[in-house]
Tab-separated table of C-alpha atoms in Angstrom:
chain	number	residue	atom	x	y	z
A	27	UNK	CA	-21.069	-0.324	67.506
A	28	UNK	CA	-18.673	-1.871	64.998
A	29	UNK	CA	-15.554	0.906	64.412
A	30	UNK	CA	-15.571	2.217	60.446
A	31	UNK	CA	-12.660	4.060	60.926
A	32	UNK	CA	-10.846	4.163	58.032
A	33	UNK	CA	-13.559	2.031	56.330
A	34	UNK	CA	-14.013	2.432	52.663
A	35	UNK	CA	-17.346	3.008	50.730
A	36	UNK	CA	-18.513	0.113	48.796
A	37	UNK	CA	-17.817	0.463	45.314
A	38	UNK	CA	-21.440	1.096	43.736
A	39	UNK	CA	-22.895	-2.015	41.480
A	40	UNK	CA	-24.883	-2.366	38.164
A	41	UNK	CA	-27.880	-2.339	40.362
A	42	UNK	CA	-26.971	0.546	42.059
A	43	UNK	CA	-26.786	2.780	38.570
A	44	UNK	CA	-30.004	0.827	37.461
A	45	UNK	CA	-32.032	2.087	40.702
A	46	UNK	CA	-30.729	5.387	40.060
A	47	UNK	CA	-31.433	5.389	36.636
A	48	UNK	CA	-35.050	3.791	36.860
A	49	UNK	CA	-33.955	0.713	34.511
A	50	UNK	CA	-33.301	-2.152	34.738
A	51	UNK	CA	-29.753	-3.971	35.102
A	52	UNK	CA	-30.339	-5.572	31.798
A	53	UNK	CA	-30.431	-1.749	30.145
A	54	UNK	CA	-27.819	-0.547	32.215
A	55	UNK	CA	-25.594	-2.880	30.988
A	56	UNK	CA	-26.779	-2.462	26.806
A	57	UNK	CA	-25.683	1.201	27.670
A	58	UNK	CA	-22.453	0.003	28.567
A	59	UNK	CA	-21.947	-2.142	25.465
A	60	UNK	CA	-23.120	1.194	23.091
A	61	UNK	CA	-26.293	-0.958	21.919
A	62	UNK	CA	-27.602	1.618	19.502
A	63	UNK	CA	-31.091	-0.128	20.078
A	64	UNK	CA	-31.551	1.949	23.515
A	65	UNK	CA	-33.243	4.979	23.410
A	66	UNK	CA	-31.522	7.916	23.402
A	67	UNK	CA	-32.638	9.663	26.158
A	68	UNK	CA	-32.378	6.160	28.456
A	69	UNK	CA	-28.881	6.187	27.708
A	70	UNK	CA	-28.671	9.478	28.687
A	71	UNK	CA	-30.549	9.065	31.699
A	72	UNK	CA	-28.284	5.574	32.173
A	73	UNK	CA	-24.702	7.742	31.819
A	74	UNK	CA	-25.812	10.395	34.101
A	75	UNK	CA	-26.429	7.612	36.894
A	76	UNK	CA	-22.821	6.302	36.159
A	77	UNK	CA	-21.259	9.238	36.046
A	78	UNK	CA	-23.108	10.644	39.286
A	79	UNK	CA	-21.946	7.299	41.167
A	80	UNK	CA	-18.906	7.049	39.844
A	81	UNK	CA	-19.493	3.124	38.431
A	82	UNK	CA	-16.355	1.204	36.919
A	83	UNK	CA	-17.096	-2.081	35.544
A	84	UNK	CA	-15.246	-5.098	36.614
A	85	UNK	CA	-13.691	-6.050	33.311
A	86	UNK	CA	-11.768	-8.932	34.964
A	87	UNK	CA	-14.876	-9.954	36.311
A	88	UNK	CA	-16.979	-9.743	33.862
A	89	UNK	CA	-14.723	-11.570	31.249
A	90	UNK	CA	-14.768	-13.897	34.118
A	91	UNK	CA	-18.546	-14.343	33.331
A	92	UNK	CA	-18.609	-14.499	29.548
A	93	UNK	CA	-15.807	-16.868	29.563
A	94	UNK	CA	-13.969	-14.788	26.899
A	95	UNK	CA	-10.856	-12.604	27.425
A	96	UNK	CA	-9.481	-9.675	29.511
A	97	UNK	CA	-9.992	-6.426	27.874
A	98	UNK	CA	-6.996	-7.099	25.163
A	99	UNK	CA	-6.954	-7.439	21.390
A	100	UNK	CA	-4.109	-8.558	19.953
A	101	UNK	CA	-2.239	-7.071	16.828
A	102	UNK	CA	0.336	-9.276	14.484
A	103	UNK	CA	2.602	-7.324	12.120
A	104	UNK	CA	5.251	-8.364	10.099
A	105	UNK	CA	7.834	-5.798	10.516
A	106	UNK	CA	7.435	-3.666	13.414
A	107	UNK	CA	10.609	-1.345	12.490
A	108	UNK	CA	8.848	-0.306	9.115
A	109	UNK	CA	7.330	2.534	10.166
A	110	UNK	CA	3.758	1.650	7.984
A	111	UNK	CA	3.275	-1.242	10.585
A	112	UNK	CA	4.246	0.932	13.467
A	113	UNK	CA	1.831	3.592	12.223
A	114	UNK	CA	-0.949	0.841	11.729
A	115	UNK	CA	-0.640	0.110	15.076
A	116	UNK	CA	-1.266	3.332	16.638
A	117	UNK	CA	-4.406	3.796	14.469
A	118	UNK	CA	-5.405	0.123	15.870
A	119	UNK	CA	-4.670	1.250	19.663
A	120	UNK	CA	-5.989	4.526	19.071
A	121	UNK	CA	-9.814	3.181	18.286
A	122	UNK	CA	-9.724	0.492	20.772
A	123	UNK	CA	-8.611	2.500	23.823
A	124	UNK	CA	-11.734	4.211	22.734
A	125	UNK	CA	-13.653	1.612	23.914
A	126	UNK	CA	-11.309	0.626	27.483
A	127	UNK	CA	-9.709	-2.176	25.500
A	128	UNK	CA	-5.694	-2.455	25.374
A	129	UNK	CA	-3.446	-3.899	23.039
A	130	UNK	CA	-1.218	-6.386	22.679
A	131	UNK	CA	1.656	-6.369	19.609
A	132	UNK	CA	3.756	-9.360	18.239
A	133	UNK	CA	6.113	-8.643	15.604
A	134	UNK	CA	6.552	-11.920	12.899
A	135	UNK	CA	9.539	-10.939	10.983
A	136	UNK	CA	7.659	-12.154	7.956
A	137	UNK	CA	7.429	-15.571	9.084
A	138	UNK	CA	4.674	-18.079	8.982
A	139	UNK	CA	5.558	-20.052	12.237
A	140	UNK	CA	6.136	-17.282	13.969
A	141	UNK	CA	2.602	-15.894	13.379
A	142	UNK	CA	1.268	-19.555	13.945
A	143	UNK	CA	3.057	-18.831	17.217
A	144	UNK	CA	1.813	-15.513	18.282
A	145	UNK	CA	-2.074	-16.110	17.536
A	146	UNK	CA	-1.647	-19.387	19.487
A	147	UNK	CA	-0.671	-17.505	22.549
A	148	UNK	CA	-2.320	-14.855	22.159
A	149	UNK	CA	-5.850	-17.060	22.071
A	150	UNK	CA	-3.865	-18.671	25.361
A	151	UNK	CA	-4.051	-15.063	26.769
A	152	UNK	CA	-7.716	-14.816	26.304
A	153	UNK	CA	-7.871	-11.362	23.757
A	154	UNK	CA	-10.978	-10.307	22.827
A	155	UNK	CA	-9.972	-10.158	19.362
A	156	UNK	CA	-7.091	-10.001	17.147
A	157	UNK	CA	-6.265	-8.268	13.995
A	158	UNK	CA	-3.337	-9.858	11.661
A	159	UNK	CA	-1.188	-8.666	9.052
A	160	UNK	CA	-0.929	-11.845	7.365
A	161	UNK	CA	2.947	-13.227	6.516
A	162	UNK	CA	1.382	-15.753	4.039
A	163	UNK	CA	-1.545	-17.067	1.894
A	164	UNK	CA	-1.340	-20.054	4.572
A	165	UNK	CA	-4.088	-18.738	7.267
A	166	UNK	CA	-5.524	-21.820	8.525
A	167	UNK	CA	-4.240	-20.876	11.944
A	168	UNK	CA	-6.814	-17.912	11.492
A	169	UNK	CA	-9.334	-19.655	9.733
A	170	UNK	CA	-9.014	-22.151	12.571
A	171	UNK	CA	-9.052	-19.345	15.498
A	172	UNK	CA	-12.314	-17.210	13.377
A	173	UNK	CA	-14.357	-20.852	13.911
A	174	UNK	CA	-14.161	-21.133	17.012
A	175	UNK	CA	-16.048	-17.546	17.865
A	176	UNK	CA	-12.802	-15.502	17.983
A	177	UNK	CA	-13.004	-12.030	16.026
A	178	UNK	CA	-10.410	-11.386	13.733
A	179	UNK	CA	-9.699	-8.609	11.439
A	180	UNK	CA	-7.230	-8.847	8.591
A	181	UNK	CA	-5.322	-5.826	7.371
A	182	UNK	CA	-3.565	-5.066	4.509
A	183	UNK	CA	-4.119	-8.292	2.740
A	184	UNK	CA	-7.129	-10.060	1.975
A	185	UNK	CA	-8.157	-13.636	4.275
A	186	UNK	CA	-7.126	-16.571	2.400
A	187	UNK	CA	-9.408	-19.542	2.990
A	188	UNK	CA	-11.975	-18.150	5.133
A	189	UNK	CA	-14.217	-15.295	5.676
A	190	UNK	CA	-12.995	-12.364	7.777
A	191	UNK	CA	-13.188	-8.529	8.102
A	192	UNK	CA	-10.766	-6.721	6.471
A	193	UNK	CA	-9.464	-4.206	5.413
A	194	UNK	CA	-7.219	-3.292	2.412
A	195	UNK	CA	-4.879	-0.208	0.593
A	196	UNK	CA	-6.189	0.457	-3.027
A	197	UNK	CA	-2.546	-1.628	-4.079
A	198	UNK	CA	-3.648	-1.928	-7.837
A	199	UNK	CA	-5.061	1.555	-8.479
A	200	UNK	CA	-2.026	2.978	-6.588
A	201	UNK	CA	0.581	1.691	-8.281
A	202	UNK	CA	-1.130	1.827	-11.536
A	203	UNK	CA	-1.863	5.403	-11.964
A	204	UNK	CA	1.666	5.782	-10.048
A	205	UNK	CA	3.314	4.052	-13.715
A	206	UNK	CA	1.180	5.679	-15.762
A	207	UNK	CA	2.558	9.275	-14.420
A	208	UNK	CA	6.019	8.106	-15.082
A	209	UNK	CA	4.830	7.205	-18.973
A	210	UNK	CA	3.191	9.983	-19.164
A	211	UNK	CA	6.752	12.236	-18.331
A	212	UNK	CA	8.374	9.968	-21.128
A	213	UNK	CA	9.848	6.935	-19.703
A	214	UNK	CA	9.451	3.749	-21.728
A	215	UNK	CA	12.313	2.043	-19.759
A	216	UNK	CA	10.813	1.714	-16.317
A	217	UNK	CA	12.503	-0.827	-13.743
A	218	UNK	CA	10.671	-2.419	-10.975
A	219	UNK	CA	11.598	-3.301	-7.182
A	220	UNK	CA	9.286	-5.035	-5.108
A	221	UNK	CA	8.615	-7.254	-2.208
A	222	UNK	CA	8.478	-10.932	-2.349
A	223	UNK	CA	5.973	-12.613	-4.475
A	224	UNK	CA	4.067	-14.395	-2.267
A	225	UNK	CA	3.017	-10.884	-0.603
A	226	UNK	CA	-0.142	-9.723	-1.401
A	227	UNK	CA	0.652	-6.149	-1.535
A	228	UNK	CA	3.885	-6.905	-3.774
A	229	UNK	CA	1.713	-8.445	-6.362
A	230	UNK	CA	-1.256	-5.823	-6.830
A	231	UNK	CA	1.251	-3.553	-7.075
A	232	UNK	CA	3.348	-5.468	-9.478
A	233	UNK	CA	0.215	-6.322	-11.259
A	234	UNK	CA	-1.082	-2.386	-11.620
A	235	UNK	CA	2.813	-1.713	-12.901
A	236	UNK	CA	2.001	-4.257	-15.538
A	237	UNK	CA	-1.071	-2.866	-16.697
A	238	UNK	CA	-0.255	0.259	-16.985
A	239	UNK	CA	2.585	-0.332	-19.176
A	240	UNK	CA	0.204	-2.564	-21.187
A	241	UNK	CA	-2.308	0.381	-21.251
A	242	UNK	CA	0.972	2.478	-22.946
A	243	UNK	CA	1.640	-0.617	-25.504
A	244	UNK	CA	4.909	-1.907	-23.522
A	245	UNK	CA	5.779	-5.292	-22.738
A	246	UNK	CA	7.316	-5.660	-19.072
A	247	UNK	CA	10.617	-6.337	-19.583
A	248	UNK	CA	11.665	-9.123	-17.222
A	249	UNK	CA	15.516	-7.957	-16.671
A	250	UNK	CA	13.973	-4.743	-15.515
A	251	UNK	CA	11.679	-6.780	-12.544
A	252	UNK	CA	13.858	-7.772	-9.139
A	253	UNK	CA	11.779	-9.110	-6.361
A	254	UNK	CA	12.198	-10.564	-2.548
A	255	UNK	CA	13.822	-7.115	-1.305
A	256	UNK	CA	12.516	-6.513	2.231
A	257	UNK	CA	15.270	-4.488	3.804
A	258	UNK	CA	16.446	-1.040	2.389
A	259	UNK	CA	20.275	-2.356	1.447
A	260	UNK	CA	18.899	-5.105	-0.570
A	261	UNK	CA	16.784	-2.825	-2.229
A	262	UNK	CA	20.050	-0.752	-2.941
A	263	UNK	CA	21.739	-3.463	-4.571
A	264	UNK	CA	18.517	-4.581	-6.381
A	265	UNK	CA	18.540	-0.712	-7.904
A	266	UNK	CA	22.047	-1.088	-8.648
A	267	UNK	CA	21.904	-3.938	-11.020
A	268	UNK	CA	19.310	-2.450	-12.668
A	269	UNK	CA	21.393	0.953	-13.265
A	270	UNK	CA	24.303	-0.893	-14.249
A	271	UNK	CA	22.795	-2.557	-17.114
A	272	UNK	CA	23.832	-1.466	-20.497
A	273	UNK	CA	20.469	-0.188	-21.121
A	274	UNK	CA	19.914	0.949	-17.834
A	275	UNK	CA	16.440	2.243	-17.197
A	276	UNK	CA	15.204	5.818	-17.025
A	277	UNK	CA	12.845	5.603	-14.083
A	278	UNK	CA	12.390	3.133	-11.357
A	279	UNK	CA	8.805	1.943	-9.686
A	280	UNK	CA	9.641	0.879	-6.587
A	281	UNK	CA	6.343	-1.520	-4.181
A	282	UNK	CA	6.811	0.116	-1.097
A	283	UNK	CA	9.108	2.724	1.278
A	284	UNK	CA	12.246	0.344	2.563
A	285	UNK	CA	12.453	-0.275	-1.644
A	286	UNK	CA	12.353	3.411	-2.659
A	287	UNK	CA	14.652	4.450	0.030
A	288	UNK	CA	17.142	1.605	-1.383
A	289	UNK	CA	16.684	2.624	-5.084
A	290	UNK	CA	17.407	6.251	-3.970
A	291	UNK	CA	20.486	5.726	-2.365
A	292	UNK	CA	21.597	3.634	-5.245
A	293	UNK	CA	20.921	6.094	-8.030
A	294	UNK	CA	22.437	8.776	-5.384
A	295	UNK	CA	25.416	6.879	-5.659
A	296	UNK	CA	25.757	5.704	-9.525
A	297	UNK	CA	25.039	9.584	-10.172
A	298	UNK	CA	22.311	9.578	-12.333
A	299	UNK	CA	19.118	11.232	-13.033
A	300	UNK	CA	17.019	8.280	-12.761
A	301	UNK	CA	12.987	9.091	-12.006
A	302	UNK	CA	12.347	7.442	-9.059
A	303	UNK	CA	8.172	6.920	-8.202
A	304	UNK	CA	7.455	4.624	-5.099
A	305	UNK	CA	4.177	3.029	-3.085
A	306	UNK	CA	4.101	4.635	0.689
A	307	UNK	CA	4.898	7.880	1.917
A	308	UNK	CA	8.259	8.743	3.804
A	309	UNK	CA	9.910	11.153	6.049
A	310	UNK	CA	12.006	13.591	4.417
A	311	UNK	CA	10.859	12.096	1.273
A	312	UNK	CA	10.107	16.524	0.014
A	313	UNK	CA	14.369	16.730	0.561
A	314	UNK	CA	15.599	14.214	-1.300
A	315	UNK	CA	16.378	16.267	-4.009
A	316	UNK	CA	15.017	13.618	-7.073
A	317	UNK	CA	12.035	14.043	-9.114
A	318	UNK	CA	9.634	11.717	-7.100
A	319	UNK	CA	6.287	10.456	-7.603
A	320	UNK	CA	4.050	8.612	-4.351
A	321	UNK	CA	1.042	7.096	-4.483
A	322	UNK	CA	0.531	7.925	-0.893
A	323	UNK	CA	-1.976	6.892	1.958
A	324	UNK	CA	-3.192	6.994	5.246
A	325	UNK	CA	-1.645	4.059	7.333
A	326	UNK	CA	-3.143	5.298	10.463
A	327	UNK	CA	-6.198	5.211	8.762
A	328	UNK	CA	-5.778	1.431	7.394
A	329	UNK	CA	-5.029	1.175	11.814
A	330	UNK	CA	-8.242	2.834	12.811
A	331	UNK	CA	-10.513	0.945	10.220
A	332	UNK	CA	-9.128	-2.386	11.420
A	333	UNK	CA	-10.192	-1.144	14.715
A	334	UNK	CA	-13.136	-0.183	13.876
A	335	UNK	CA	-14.032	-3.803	12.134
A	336	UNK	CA	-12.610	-5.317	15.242
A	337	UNK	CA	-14.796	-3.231	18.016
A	338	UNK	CA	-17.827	-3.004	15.777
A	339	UNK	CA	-17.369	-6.951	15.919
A	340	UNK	CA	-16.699	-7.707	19.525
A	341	UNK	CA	-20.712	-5.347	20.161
A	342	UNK	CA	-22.717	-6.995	17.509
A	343	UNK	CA	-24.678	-9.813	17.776
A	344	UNK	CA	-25.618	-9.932	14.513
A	345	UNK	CA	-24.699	-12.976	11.890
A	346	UNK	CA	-21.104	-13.857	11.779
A	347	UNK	CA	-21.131	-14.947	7.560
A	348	UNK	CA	-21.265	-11.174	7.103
A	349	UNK	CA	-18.233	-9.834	6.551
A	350	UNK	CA	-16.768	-6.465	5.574
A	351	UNK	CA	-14.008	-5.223	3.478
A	352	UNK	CA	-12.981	-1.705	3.376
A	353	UNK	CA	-10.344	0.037	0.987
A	354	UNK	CA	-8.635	2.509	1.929
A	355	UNK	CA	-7.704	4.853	-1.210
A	356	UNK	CA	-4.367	6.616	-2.469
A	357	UNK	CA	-3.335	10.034	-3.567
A	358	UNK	CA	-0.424	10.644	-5.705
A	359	UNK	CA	1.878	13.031	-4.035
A	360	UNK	CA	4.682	14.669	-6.739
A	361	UNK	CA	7.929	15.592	-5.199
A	362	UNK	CA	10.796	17.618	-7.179
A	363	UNK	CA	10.585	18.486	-10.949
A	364	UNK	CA	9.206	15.924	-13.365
A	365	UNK	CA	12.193	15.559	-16.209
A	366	UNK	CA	12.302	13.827	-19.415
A	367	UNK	CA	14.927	11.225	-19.950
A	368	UNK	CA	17.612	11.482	-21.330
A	369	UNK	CA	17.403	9.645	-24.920
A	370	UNK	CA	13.617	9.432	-25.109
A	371	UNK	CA	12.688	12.805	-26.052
């Protein structure tokens, strides 16, 4: 008699929750994948079976099979250290640990080869998926990676050249009805920092700034428009100038956080009372003690939606031309007093 001393149970199989369960493998295994198709109380029988056996599937294994990756997605960002990208990432990781999948994150730095670089080794790696923040309008590297059966979400900025899930921030609307509460407090002198042109984000918002200013009967007044600030002490300086000018103006518009966080340290220091209204909530943005206007939104949300497009992607078998595009809305947040400028009563 052989000696099973020490000997551990064999780890049960798909077949062995499929006897159990009175299915077949086939079913077990659409269980697995969430195949809403099943019926309800099959999958209920199917989960009771795994859970009763204590079945783990073999993800190596099975990625083996299917020739596709290891249970990672990969995520692309631009700027890790802004905190909107690091909150986009834990809405991404949140709703694809959901689902036993893990996540891999490459920063870019905002550049184009660099990105080239990451998705190249990430589709080395095998992921499952990816979802990008794009760096540019250039996305053939994604176009390229999207036609050869890799899923890939795009966040924050629409896909240039190709179809793709994404998912968006209302930019225009935001910014927009952001301007148009600055007008409406009395400022007809209203500066403007933003990001570079060539972002996607910089130019709704720049483009809703416009409009609403149109909307009021004011032409955009190009020495009030500096653009290409990415870090918060460029933004400072940015702000600066525009103070400094002999008609300085009253109220500043500024496309996202690292900009407003810039302009505020800059009017801080000039020591004026300069309205100061922003794209993307801060921390500690309720203490700075200026009258400030946000058109706010949830960047964990923008994270979780990108997951979702990504994980509804990797279980569907439907047909790949249809795409989806969500928007995520914004809320205008006031902080401090609204004031009237001085000299435009």
């Amino acid at each position: 008699m052989p000696d099973t001393r020490g000997a551990k149970d064999p780890q049960p199989t798909l077949r062995d929750v499929a006897q159990r369960a009175h299915v077949s493998a086939m079913t077990v295994s659409r269980v697995l994948r969430d195949d809403p198709k099943v019926l309800p109380e099959t999958a209920a029988r199917v989960r009771a079976a795994v859970a009763e056996l204590g079945y783990h599937r073999n993800e190596m294994a099975r990625s083996l099979r299917l020739g596709s990756g290891t249970g990672l997605v990969g995520l692309v960002v631009t700027n890790l250290a802004n905190p909107f990208y690091s909150r986009l990432a834990l809405g991404v990781d949140a709703v694809v640990a959901e689902h036993g999948l893990k996540t891999v994150i490459g920063n870019t730095g905002h550049g184009l080869d660099s990105e080239r670089g990451l998705v190249a080794d990430l589709i080395a790696r095998r992921v499952d998926g990816i979802v990008v923040v794009p760096a540019d309008d250039d996305q053939r590297h994604l176009a390229a990676a999207a036609a050869n059966g890799l899923p890939v979400v795009v966040a924050s900025r629409p896909p240039s050249g190709f179809t793709a899930d994404c998912v968006l921030v209302d930019d225009y609307g935001g910014s927009r009805t952001a301007t148009r509460h600055l007008l409406d407090a009395g400022h007809h002198r209203i500066g403007f920092l933003g990001s570079p042109p060539a972002v996607y984000t910089g130019a709704e918002r720049l483009r809703g700034f416009t409009d609403a200013l149109v909307d009021a009967g004011i032409e955009r007044e190009p020495d009030y428009i500096r653009l290409g600030q990415q870090q918060t002490a460029e933004a400072s300086r940015a702000a600066a100038e525009l103070l400094a000018l002999p008609e300085p103006p009253t109220a500043l518009f500024c496309s996202n956080n690292r900009n407003t966080i810039g302009a505020f340290r800059a009017i801080r220091g000039a020591g004026t009372t300069t309205a100061l209204a922003g794209f993307d909530d801060f921390e500690l943005a309720d203490v700075l003690g200026l009258p400030l206007i946000i058109a706010a939104y949830d960047s964990d949300e923008l994270g979780r939606e990108a997951g979702r497009l990504l994980v509804s992607r990797l279980g569907e078998a439907r047909a790949r031309d249809t795409t989806r595009r969500v928007v995520v809305p914004t809320t205008l947040v006031r902080y401090g007093m609204a004031t009237t400028p001085a000299g435009e009563q």
